[in-house]
mmCIF file of C-alpha atoms in Angstrom:
data_model
loop_
_atom_site.group_PDB
_atom_site.id
_atom_site.type_symbol
_atom_site.label_atom_id
_atom_site.label_comp_id
_atom_site.label_asym_id
_atom_site.label_seq_id
_atom_site.Cartn_x
_atom_site.Cartn_y
_atom_site.Cartn_z
ATOM 1 C CA MET A 1 175.907 226.103 22.568
ATOM 2 C CA LYS A 2 177.846 227.879 19.869
ATOM 3 C CA VAL A 3 180.845 226.116 18.294
ATOM 4 C CA GLY A 4 183.140 227.552 15.688
ATOM 5 C CA ILE A 5 186.331 229.385 14.788
ATOM 6 C CA ASP A 6 187.806 231.198 17.774
ATOM 7 C CA LYS A 7 191.173 232.128 16.218
ATOM 8 C CA ILE A 8 192.604 231.889 12.700
ATOM 9 C CA SER A 9 195.917 232.775 11.038
ATOM 10 C CA PHE A 10 198.022 231.760 8.051
ATOM 11 C CA PHE A 11 201.680 231.364 7.147
ATOM 12 C CA VAL A 12 203.374 231.210 3.761
ATOM 13 C CA PRO A 13 207.076 230.685 2.965
ATOM 14 C CA PRO A 14 209.237 233.815 2.679
ATOM 15 C CA TYR A 15 209.776 233.558 -1.088
ATOM 16 C CA TYR A 16 207.681 234.200 -4.172
ATOM 17 C CA VAL A 17 207.947 234.451 -7.947
ATOM 18 C CA ASP A 18 206.271 237.197 -9.967
ATOM 19 C CA MET A 19 203.690 235.713 -12.312
ATOM 20 C CA ALA A 20 204.251 238.237 -15.104
ATOM 21 C CA GLU A 21 207.942 237.359 -15.129
ATOM 22 C CA LEU A 22 207.138 233.646 -15.071
ATOM 23 C CA ALA A 23 204.762 234.080 -18.005
ATOM 24 C CA THR A 24 207.438 235.916 -20.010
ATOM 25 C CA ALA A 25 209.949 233.156 -19.271
ATOM 26 C CA ARG A 26 207.420 230.584 -20.484
ATOM 27 C CA ALA A 27 206.680 232.562 -23.665
ATOM 28 C CA VAL A 28 203.112 233.134 -22.499
ATOM 29 C CA ASP A 29 201.147 236.374 -22.594
ATOM 30 C CA PRO A 30 201.327 237.694 -18.985
ATOM 31 C CA GLY A 31 197.618 238.399 -19.166
ATOM 32 C CA LYS A 32 196.975 234.663 -19.200
ATOM 33 C CA TYR A 33 198.382 234.414 -15.665
ATOM 34 C CA LEU A 34 197.445 237.840 -14.296
ATOM 35 C CA ILE A 35 193.899 237.929 -15.694
ATOM 36 C CA GLY A 36 193.152 234.513 -17.165
ATOM 37 C CA ILE A 37 193.777 232.638 -13.910
ATOM 38 C CA GLY A 38 193.940 235.747 -11.710
ATOM 39 C CA GLN A 39 197.319 235.305 -10.039
ATOM 40 C CA SER A 40 199.961 237.990 -9.415
ATOM 41 C CA GLN A 41 202.488 236.108 -7.275
ATOM 42 C CA MET A 42 203.145 232.509 -6.296
ATOM 43 C CA ALA A 43 204.600 231.353 -2.980
ATOM 44 C CA ILE A 44 207.517 228.929 -3.046
ATOM 45 C CA GLY A 45 209.527 227.397 -0.221
ATOM 46 C CA PRO A 46 212.946 225.762 0.093
ATOM 47 C CA SER A 47 213.509 222.102 0.981
ATOM 48 C CA SER A 48 214.250 223.128 4.582
ATOM 49 C CA GLN A 49 210.522 223.787 4.978
ATOM 50 C CA ASP A 50 207.611 221.363 4.743
ATOM 51 C CA ILE A 51 203.977 221.090 5.815
ATOM 52 C CA VAL A 52 205.036 220.674 9.452
ATOM 53 C CA THR A 53 207.055 223.905 9.491
ATOM 54 C CA TYR A 54 204.308 225.813 7.672
ATOM 55 C CA ALA A 55 201.705 224.478 10.084
ATOM 56 C CA ALA A 56 203.813 225.221 13.166
ATOM 57 C CA ASN A 57 204.595 228.768 12.044
ATOM 58 C CA ALA A 58 200.904 229.401 11.349
ATOM 59 C CA ALA A 59 199.730 227.927 14.652
ATOM 60 C CA SER A 60 202.351 229.613 16.817
ATOM 61 C CA ASN A 61 200.835 232.975 15.903
ATOM 62 C CA ILE A 62 197.532 232.137 17.607
ATOM 63 C CA LEU A 63 198.420 229.782 20.452
ATOM 64 C CA THR A 64 198.697 230.959 24.040
ATOM 65 C CA LYS A 65 199.809 228.919 27.046
ATOM 66 C CA GLU A 66 196.154 228.573 28.022
ATOM 67 C CA ASP A 67 195.258 227.303 24.554
ATOM 68 C CA LYS A 68 197.961 224.640 24.701
ATOM 69 C CA GLU A 69 196.612 223.407 28.005
ATOM 70 C CA ALA A 70 193.004 223.294 26.755
ATOM 71 C CA ILE A 71 193.597 221.723 23.330
ATOM 72 C CA ASP A 72 192.991 217.980 23.382
ATOM 73 C CA LEU A 73 192.530 217.411 19.649
ATOM 74 C CA VAL A 74 195.000 218.241 16.860
ATOM 75 C CA ILE A 75 193.969 217.614 13.256
ATOM 76 C CA VAL A 76 195.937 218.313 10.090
ATOM 77 C CA GLY A 77 194.182 218.318 6.733
ATOM 78 C CA THR A 78 196.702 217.812 3.934
ATOM 79 C CA GLU A 79 197.371 216.118 0.639
ATOM 80 C CA SER A 80 201.129 216.720 0.967
ATOM 81 C CA SER A 81 201.926 214.201 3.684
ATOM 82 C CA PHE A 82 205.479 212.851 3.634
ATOM 83 C CA ASP A 83 204.846 209.715 5.680
ATOM 84 C CA GLU A 84 202.484 206.870 4.798
ATOM 85 C CA SER A 85 201.975 205.972 8.473
ATOM 86 C CA LYS A 86 202.851 208.683 10.984
ATOM 87 C CA ALA A 87 200.657 211.769 10.954
ATOM 88 C CA SER A 88 202.188 215.228 10.730
ATOM 89 C CA ALA A 89 199.778 216.210 13.527
ATOM 90 C CA VAL A 90 201.747 214.026 15.945
ATOM 91 C CA ILE A 91 204.943 215.951 15.198
ATOM 92 C CA LEU A 92 203.105 219.266 15.492
ATOM 93 C CA HIS A 93 201.652 218.269 18.836
ATOM 94 C CA ARG A 94 205.202 218.036 20.222
ATOM 95 C CA LEU A 95 206.647 221.062 18.418
ATOM 96 C CA LEU A 96 203.846 223.326 19.607
ATOM 97 C CA GLY A 97 204.022 222.140 23.218
ATOM 98 C CA ILE A 98 200.408 221.025 23.457
ATOM 99 C CA GLN A 99 199.500 219.101 26.605
ATOM 100 C CA GLU A 100 200.145 215.380 26.510
ATOM 101 C CA PHE A 101 196.623 213.995 26.865
ATOM 102 C CA ALA A 102 195.394 214.848 23.389
ATOM 103 C CA ARG A 103 194.550 213.056 20.154
ATOM 104 C CA ALA A 104 196.407 213.899 16.947
ATOM 105 C CA PHE A 105 195.747 212.659 13.432
ATOM 106 C CA GLU A 106 195.733 213.548 9.743
ATOM 107 C CA ILE A 107 192.820 213.697 7.276
ATOM 108 C CA LYS A 108 193.069 213.279 3.512
ATOM 109 C CA GLU A 109 190.575 213.964 0.741
ATOM 110 C CA ALA A 110 192.377 216.306 -1.608
ATOM 111 C CA CYS A 111 191.582 219.942 -0.738
ATOM 112 C CA TYR A 112 188.604 218.988 1.457
ATOM 113 C CA GLY A 113 190.664 217.536 4.345
ATOM 114 C CA ALA A 114 190.680 220.588 6.622
ATOM 115 C CA THR A 115 186.915 221.007 6.354
ATOM 116 C CA ALA A 116 186.491 217.376 7.410
ATOM 117 C CA GLY A 117 188.780 218.222 10.324
ATOM 118 C CA ILE A 118 186.584 221.126 11.341
ATOM 119 C CA GLU A 119 183.507 218.903 11.268
ATOM 120 C CA ALA A 120 185.263 216.381 13.530
ATOM 121 C CA ALA A 121 186.379 219.185 15.839
ATOM 122 C CA LYS A 122 182.840 220.588 16.074
ATOM 123 C CA ASN A 123 181.493 217.247 17.208
ATOM 124 C CA HIS A 124 184.313 216.867 19.721
ATOM 125 C CA ILE A 125 183.720 220.312 21.242
ATOM 126 C CA ARG A 126 180.006 219.656 21.580
ATOM 127 C CA GLN A 127 180.840 216.615 23.704
ATOM 128 C CA HIS A 128 183.633 218.418 25.603
ATOM 129 C CA PRO A 129 182.683 222.121 25.758
ATOM 130 C CA LYS A 130 185.639 223.103 27.949
ATOM 131 C CA SER A 131 188.225 221.740 25.552
ATOM 132 C CA LYS A 132 189.603 223.232 22.339
ATOM 133 C CA ALA A 133 190.689 221.744 19.018
ATOM 134 C CA LEU A 134 193.502 222.850 16.739
ATOM 135 C CA VAL A 135 192.760 222.287 13.042
ATOM 136 C CA ILE A 136 195.481 223.057 10.515
ATOM 137 C CA ALA A 137 195.389 223.007 6.728
ATOM 138 C CA ALA A 138 198.946 222.636 5.388
ATOM 139 C CA ASP A 139 200.025 221.882 1.847
ATOM 140 C CA ILE A 140 202.600 222.312 -0.897
ATOM 141 C CA ALA A 141 200.924 222.494 -4.306
ATOM 142 C CA ARG A 142 203.410 221.280 -6.925
ATOM 143 C CA TYR A 143 202.805 220.353 -10.548
ATOM 144 C CA GLY A 144 206.336 220.647 -11.918
ATOM 145 C CA LEU A 145 208.011 223.154 -14.203
ATOM 146 C CA ASN A 146 206.973 224.188 -17.708
ATOM 147 C CA ASN A 147 203.491 222.682 -17.739
ATOM 148 C CA GLY A 148 199.896 223.840 -17.614
ATOM 149 C CA GLY A 149 199.601 223.423 -13.857
ATOM 150 C CA GLU A 150 202.738 225.371 -12.997
ATOM 151 C CA PRO A 151 201.041 228.788 -12.536
ATOM 152 C CA THR A 152 198.540 227.292 -10.057
ATOM 153 C CA GLN A 153 201.089 226.155 -7.483
ATOM 154 C CA GLY A 154 201.639 227.540 -3.979
ATOM 155 C CA ALA A 155 202.537 226.629 -0.406
ATOM 156 C CA GLY A 156 201.576 227.457 3.161
ATOM 157 C CA ALA A 157 199.222 226.710 6.020
ATOM 158 C CA VAL A 158 196.169 228.024 7.846
ATOM 159 C CA ALA A 159 195.709 227.307 11.563
ATOM 160 C CA MET A 160 192.385 227.512 13.397
ATOM 161 C CA ILE A 161 191.268 227.016 16.982
ATOM 162 C CA ILE A 162 187.786 225.510 17.214
ATOM 163 C CA SER A 163 186.015 226.074 20.519
ATOM 164 C CA SER A 164 182.716 226.717 22.219
ATOM 165 C CA GLU A 165 181.603 230.348 22.316
ATOM 166 C CA PRO A 166 183.918 231.240 19.392
ATOM 167 C CA LYS A 167 185.010 234.846 18.970
ATOM 168 C CA ILE A 168 185.092 234.922 15.142
ATOM 169 C CA LEU A 169 182.618 232.618 13.390
ATOM 170 C CA ALA A 170 179.927 230.405 14.929
ATOM 171 C CA LEU A 171 179.388 227.466 12.577
ATOM 172 C CA SER A 172 175.856 226.255 12.031
ATOM 173 C CA ASP A 173 174.621 222.751 11.210
ATOM 174 C CA ASP A 174 173.077 224.013 7.964
ATOM 175 C CA THR A 175 175.250 222.070 5.557
ATOM 176 C CA VAL A 176 175.045 220.102 2.315
ATOM 177 C CA ASN A 177 177.612 217.481 1.297
ATOM 178 C CA LEU A 178 178.266 215.864 -2.073
ATOM 179 C CA THR A 179 180.480 212.914 -3.045
ATOM 180 C CA GLN A 180 181.229 211.885 -6.635
ATOM 181 C CA ASP A 181 183.819 209.348 -7.817
ATOM 182 C CA ILE A 182 185.521 211.431 -10.530
ATOM 183 C CA TYR A 183 189.134 211.369 -11.718
ATOM 184 C CA ASP A 184 189.603 215.085 -12.264
ATOM 185 C CA PHE A 185 192.731 215.316 -10.091
ATOM 186 C CA TRP A 186 194.602 212.527 -8.297
ATOM 187 C CA ARG A 187 198.128 211.484 -7.303
ATOM 188 C CA PRO A 188 198.779 207.738 -7.259
ATOM 189 C CA THR A 189 201.264 206.398 -4.733
ATOM 190 C CA GLY A 190 204.792 206.943 -5.996
ATOM 191 C CA HIS A 191 203.952 209.890 -8.230
ATOM 192 C CA ALA A 192 205.795 213.115 -7.412
ATOM 193 C CA TYR A 193 203.117 215.260 -9.053
ATOM 194 C CA PRO A 194 199.363 214.908 -9.416
ATOM 195 C CA LEU A 195 197.616 213.788 -12.559
ATOM 196 C CA VAL A 196 195.093 216.369 -13.718
ATOM 197 C CA ASP A 197 192.328 216.545 -16.275
ATOM 198 C CA GLY A 198 192.110 220.329 -16.355
ATOM 199 C CA PRO A 199 188.820 220.806 -18.235
ATOM 200 C CA LEU A 200 187.114 218.065 -16.201
ATOM 201 C CA SER A 201 188.463 219.532 -12.959
ATOM 202 C CA ASN A 202 187.059 222.981 -13.746
ATOM 203 C CA GLU A 203 183.737 221.523 -14.841
ATOM 204 C CA THR A 204 183.456 219.311 -11.760
ATOM 205 C CA TYR A 205 184.251 222.202 -9.416
ATOM 206 C CA ILE A 206 181.614 224.472 -10.930
ATOM 207 C CA ASN A 207 178.952 221.768 -11.154
ATOM 208 C CA SER A 208 179.669 220.662 -7.585
ATOM 209 C CA PHE A 209 179.076 224.173 -6.289
ATOM 210 C CA LYS A 210 175.873 224.519 -8.282
ATOM 211 C CA LYS A 211 174.608 221.212 -6.898
ATOM 212 C CA VAL A 212 175.348 221.834 -3.215
ATOM 213 C CA TYR A 213 174.211 225.462 -3.297
ATOM 214 C CA THR A 214 170.947 224.617 -5.089
ATOM 215 C CA ARG A 215 170.362 221.774 -2.654
ATOM 216 C CA TYR A 216 171.013 224.144 0.254
ATOM 217 C CA GLU A 217 168.374 226.563 -1.027
ATOM 218 C CA GLU A 218 165.885 223.704 -1.394
ATOM 219 C CA ILE A 219 166.453 222.274 2.091
ATOM 220 C CA TYR A 220 166.766 225.466 4.125
ATOM 221 C CA GLN A 221 164.526 227.756 2.071
ATOM 222 C CA GLU A 222 167.187 230.454 1.875
ATOM 223 C CA SER A 223 168.672 232.367 -1.031
ATOM 224 C CA PHE A 224 171.326 234.932 -1.929
ATOM 225 C CA ASP A 225 169.854 237.690 0.213
ATOM 226 C CA THR A 226 170.576 235.525 3.268
ATOM 227 C CA PHE A 227 174.329 235.864 2.820
ATOM 228 C CA ALA A 228 176.557 238.860 3.369
ATOM 229 C CA ALA A 229 179.295 236.983 1.481
ATOM 230 C CA LEU A 230 180.240 233.625 -0.008
ATOM 231 C CA ALA A 231 183.772 232.229 0.399
ATOM 232 C CA PHE A 232 185.197 229.592 -1.931
ATOM 233 C CA HIS A 233 187.979 227.060 -2.235
ATOM 234 C CA ILE A 234 190.467 228.996 -4.389
ATOM 235 C CA PRO A 235 192.861 226.854 -6.459
ATOM 236 C CA TYR A 236 193.323 230.037 -8.466
ATOM 237 C CA THR A 237 191.326 233.205 -8.054
ATOM 238 C CA LYS A 238 189.395 232.977 -11.328
ATOM 239 C CA MET A 239 188.010 229.545 -10.401
ATOM 240 C CA GLY A 240 185.819 230.618 -7.503
ATOM 241 C CA ARG A 241 184.521 233.561 -9.501
ATOM 242 C CA LYS A 242 183.439 231.216 -12.305
ATOM 243 C CA ALA A 243 181.502 229.082 -9.832
ATOM 244 C CA LEU A 244 179.841 232.124 -8.270
ATOM 245 C CA GLN A 245 178.903 233.538 -11.650
ATOM 246 C CA ALA A 246 177.365 230.202 -12.608
ATOM 247 C CA VAL A 247 174.579 230.701 -10.060
ATOM 248 C CA LEU A 248 174.306 234.510 -9.974
ATOM 249 C CA PRO A 249 171.968 234.918 -12.984
ATOM 250 C CA LYS A 250 169.041 234.029 -10.713
ATOM 251 C CA ALA A 251 170.100 236.641 -8.112
ATOM 252 C CA THR A 252 168.902 240.229 -7.958
ATOM 253 C CA PRO A 253 171.282 242.934 -9.249
ATOM 254 C CA GLN A 254 171.844 244.068 -5.657
ATOM 255 C CA ASP A 255 172.754 240.557 -4.519
ATOM 256 C CA GLN A 256 175.040 240.094 -7.511
ATOM 257 C CA GLU A 257 176.879 243.326 -6.799
ATOM 258 C CA ARG A 258 177.316 242.541 -3.099
ATOM 259 C CA LEU A 259 178.508 238.969 -3.520
ATOM 260 C CA LEU A 260 180.939 239.822 -6.320
ATOM 261 C CA ALA A 261 182.391 242.689 -4.287
ATOM 262 C CA ARG A 262 182.902 240.431 -1.270
ATOM 263 C CA TYR A 263 184.468 237.776 -3.508
ATOM 264 C CA GLU A 264 187.071 240.256 -4.715
ATOM 265 C CA GLU A 265 187.962 240.979 -1.082
ATOM 266 C CA SER A 266 188.265 237.260 -0.371
ATOM 267 C CA ILE A 267 190.930 236.716 -3.052
ATOM 268 C CA THR A 268 193.282 239.543 -2.034
ATOM 269 C CA TYR A 269 195.701 237.202 -0.258
ATOM 270 C CA SER A 270 195.294 234.222 -2.596
ATOM 271 C CA ARG A 271 196.261 236.376 -5.558
ATOM 272 C CA GLN A 272 199.642 236.881 -3.861
ATOM 273 C CA VAL A 273 200.109 233.284 -2.680
ATOM 274 C CA GLY A 274 198.598 230.791 -5.093
ATOM 275 C CA ASN A 275 197.086 227.425 -4.290
ATOM 276 C CA LEU A 276 197.134 226.222 -0.670
ATOM 277 C CA TYR A 277 195.058 223.118 -1.435
ATOM 278 C CA THR A 278 193.367 222.356 1.938
ATOM 279 C CA GLY A 279 194.043 225.888 3.148
ATOM 280 C CA SER A 280 192.713 227.762 0.120
ATOM 281 C CA LEU A 281 189.151 228.223 1.386
ATOM 282 C CA TYR A 282 190.383 229.393 4.774
ATOM 283 C CA LEU A 283 192.978 231.768 3.335
ATOM 284 C CA GLY A 284 190.060 233.232 1.404
ATOM 285 C CA LEU A 285 188.021 233.503 4.592
ATOM 286 C CA ILE A 286 190.855 235.365 6.343
ATOM 287 C CA SER A 287 191.233 237.671 3.346
ATOM 288 C CA LEU A 288 187.504 238.403 3.343
ATOM 289 C CA LEU A 289 187.407 239.179 7.062
ATOM 290 C CA GLU A 290 190.543 241.335 7.019
ATOM 291 C CA ASN A 291 189.921 243.254 3.782
ATOM 292 C CA SER A 292 186.184 243.900 3.852
ATOM 293 C CA THR A 293 184.806 247.049 5.444
ATOM 294 C CA SER A 294 181.208 246.012 4.772
ATOM 295 C CA LEU A 295 180.890 242.977 7.038
ATOM 296 C CA GLN A 296 179.489 243.246 10.541
ATOM 297 C CA ALA A 297 178.585 241.077 13.502
ATOM 298 C CA GLY A 298 175.529 238.943 12.842
ATOM 299 C CA ASP A 299 176.246 238.573 9.132
ATOM 300 C CA LYS A 300 175.793 235.109 7.687
ATOM 301 C CA LEU A 301 178.605 233.719 5.528
ATOM 302 C CA GLY A 302 178.403 230.777 3.146
ATOM 303 C CA LEU A 303 181.506 228.646 2.562
ATOM 304 C CA PHE A 304 182.163 226.228 -0.304
ATOM 305 C CA SER A 305 184.757 223.537 0.305
ATOM 306 C CA TYR A 306 185.892 221.315 -2.564
ATOM 307 C CA GLY A 307 188.297 218.406 -2.798
ATOM 308 C CA SER A 308 188.967 216.810 -6.151
ATOM 309 C CA GLY A 309 187.939 213.256 -6.649
ATOM 310 C CA ALA A 310 185.408 214.650 -5.547
ATOM 311 C CA VAL A 311 183.920 215.750 -2.209
ATOM 312 C CA SER A 312 182.157 219.076 -1.704
ATOM 313 C CA GLN A 313 180.461 220.838 1.173
ATOM 314 C CA PHE A 314 178.484 224.047 1.486
ATOM 315 C CA PHE A 315 178.173 225.251 5.066
ATOM 316 C CA THR A 316 177.460 228.460 6.916
ATOM 317 C CA GLY A 317 178.487 230.550 9.884
ATOM 318 C CA ILE A 318 177.540 233.726 11.741
ATOM 319 C CA LEU A 319 180.081 236.478 12.420
ATOM 320 C CA GLN A 320 180.432 237.180 16.122
ATOM 321 C CA SER A 321 180.490 240.512 17.927
ATOM 322 C CA GLY A 322 184.020 241.926 17.985
ATOM 323 C CA TYR A 323 185.321 239.376 15.459
ATOM 324 C CA GLU A 324 187.545 242.017 13.857
ATOM 325 C CA LYS A 325 189.533 242.342 17.103
ATOM 326 C CA GLN A 326 190.566 238.681 16.839
ATOM 327 C CA LEU A 327 192.196 239.038 13.408
ATOM 328 C CA PHE A 328 195.824 239.720 12.435
ATOM 329 C CA PRO A 329 195.729 241.980 9.345
ATOM 330 C CA ASP A 330 198.991 243.789 10.100
ATOM 331 C CA HIS A 331 200.835 240.523 10.737
ATOM 332 C CA HIS A 332 199.515 238.916 7.564
ATOM 333 C CA LYS A 333 200.180 241.905 5.327
ATOM 334 C CA ALA A 334 203.716 242.207 6.706
ATOM 335 C CA LEU A 335 204.239 238.488 6.103
ATOM 336 C CA LEU A 336 203.362 238.956 2.434
ATOM 337 C CA THR A 337 205.186 242.256 1.994
ATOM 338 C CA ASN A 338 208.454 241.115 3.571
ATOM 339 C CA ARG A 339 208.929 238.050 1.374
ATOM 340 C CA THR A 340 211.934 237.808 -0.948
ATOM 341 C CA LYS A 341 211.223 237.958 -4.653
ATOM 342 C CA LEU A 342 212.987 235.262 -6.658
ATOM 343 C CA SER A 343 214.001 235.538 -10.281
ATOM 344 C CA VAL A 344 212.579 232.809 -12.496
ATOM 345 C CA PHE A 345 215.999 231.128 -12.493
ATOM 346 C CA GLU A 346 216.198 231.257 -8.668
ATOM 347 C CA TYR A 347 212.649 229.900 -8.433
ATOM 348 C CA GLU A 348 213.525 226.995 -10.734
ATOM 349 C CA GLU A 349 216.676 226.203 -8.760
ATOM 350 C CA MET A 350 214.743 226.231 -5.461
ATOM 351 C CA PHE A 351 212.014 224.099 -6.983
ATOM 352 C CA LYS A 352 214.533 221.508 -8.186
ATOM 353 C CA GLU A 353 216.300 221.190 -4.835
ATOM 354 C CA ALA A 354 216.554 217.473 -4.168
ATOM 355 C CA VAL A 355 216.808 215.949 -0.705
ATOM 356 C CA ASP A 356 218.102 212.422 -0.192
ATOM 357 C CA TYR A 357 216.033 211.168 2.732
ATOM 358 C CA ASN A 358 218.237 208.093 3.007
ATOM 359 C CA ALA A 359 221.295 210.214 3.758
ATOM 360 C CA THR A 360 222.114 212.700 6.491
ATOM 361 C CA THR A 361 221.252 216.237 5.386
ATOM 362 C CA THR A 362 221.580 219.474 7.328
ATOM 363 C CA PHE A 363 219.915 222.848 6.771
ATOM 364 C CA ASN A 364 220.461 226.354 8.071
ATOM 365 C CA ASP A 365 217.088 228.055 7.862
ATOM 366 C CA PRO A 366 216.362 231.014 10.192
ATOM 367 C CA LEU A 367 212.606 230.444 10.379
ATOM 368 C CA PRO A 368 211.356 229.832 13.963
ATOM 369 C CA PHE A 369 210.188 226.400 12.807
ATOM 370 C CA SER A 370 212.269 224.716 10.103
ATOM 371 C CA ILE A 371 214.026 221.446 9.349
ATOM 372 C CA THR A 372 217.510 221.334 10.831
ATOM 373 C CA THR A 373 218.564 217.786 9.972
ATOM 374 C CA ILE A 374 217.366 214.690 8.183
ATOM 375 C CA LYS A 375 218.906 211.495 9.514
ATOM 376 C CA ASP A 376 217.765 207.879 9.216
ATOM 377 C CA ASN A 377 214.651 209.127 7.378
ATOM 378 C CA ILE A 378 213.647 211.232 10.393
ATOM 379 C CA ARG A 379 213.137 214.995 10.121
ATOM 380 C CA PHE A 380 214.420 217.037 13.058
ATOM 381 C CA TYR A 381 212.990 220.517 13.530
ATOM 382 C CA ARG A 382 214.089 223.795 15.064
ATOM 383 C CA ASN A 383 211.554 224.983 17.616
ATOM 384 C CA GLU A 384 211.934 228.521 18.885
ATOM 385 C CA ASP A 385 208.390 228.954 20.129
ATOM 386 C CA THR A 386 208.611 230.662 23.524
ATOM 387 C CA LYS A 387 204.918 231.257 24.283
#
């Protein structure tokens, strides 16, 4: 029985800042942002939006009435949770109108959480082939203003339906996992922003990919010519390329050319969005599928998931016949094109918006899913989903 990704879509907030303008405002050569880290735009959202609204807006694009009746597992992978007890997945379950007899929970391990959710969903579907699982990666990457991490921020969500006989990508059991206790990136309780050792984080990411990919080749006796493309966790677009280039010297020129070309297609959307943390790998997967004209049914894809701290996984999947008919390229490109560009001053003001969760606060946000009121430390949401 095949199990894998049946539907997939993303959502990002309707605002962005231009990275060249941000670099100029920070007295930095724009090339450092545009080329050095490989980012052109960075998504930013107002305080009336959070991981729940991003997740709901992403999921509503792929859910039908039949899906809502069949889904009996809802998982959110995030490192931006706003409650130490209640899972955002429980709120999403209600907002999205999913049938009552379902499980809902949250998974945390930095940017790896959504991949762990997919693994749990795969096992669930194998035991219950007629059911479906909704896995959502939702995050707000924030490092603060005027610091080294600022240009690698972002916000948004990716929603996926995992089912038997998937229409997009059948996931195999060929996988390699790696866990290392490393403090390259972490956010202690009570800290508004993460603590980051930049050089160690980059080194750990690259070495983690080299380890799991080399181990994969050893176990499964496969190499670069097996894969039509490799997709990566993309904290910024230059990072995945560095990891890929770290192993490419042992590839043939033809394999190098193919994999680098597919990588460029996989970062088209991320270059305009920034870091989605748990969603970054899957935004890259969507970008690859929607922007490549070279992929075809039967192609094998390799995916590298990484969560600082550090947990990594290299896994694979096979593209299914007609997969391109299940994608939403026009919707996604319109979503990016129709965003409002903020000046650096407007971006800073939006970033600094403070919400007192101990006081009643109201918002007037036109998004189909958005926060309307905060009262008694409870967030109330607008829900205009009519499917």
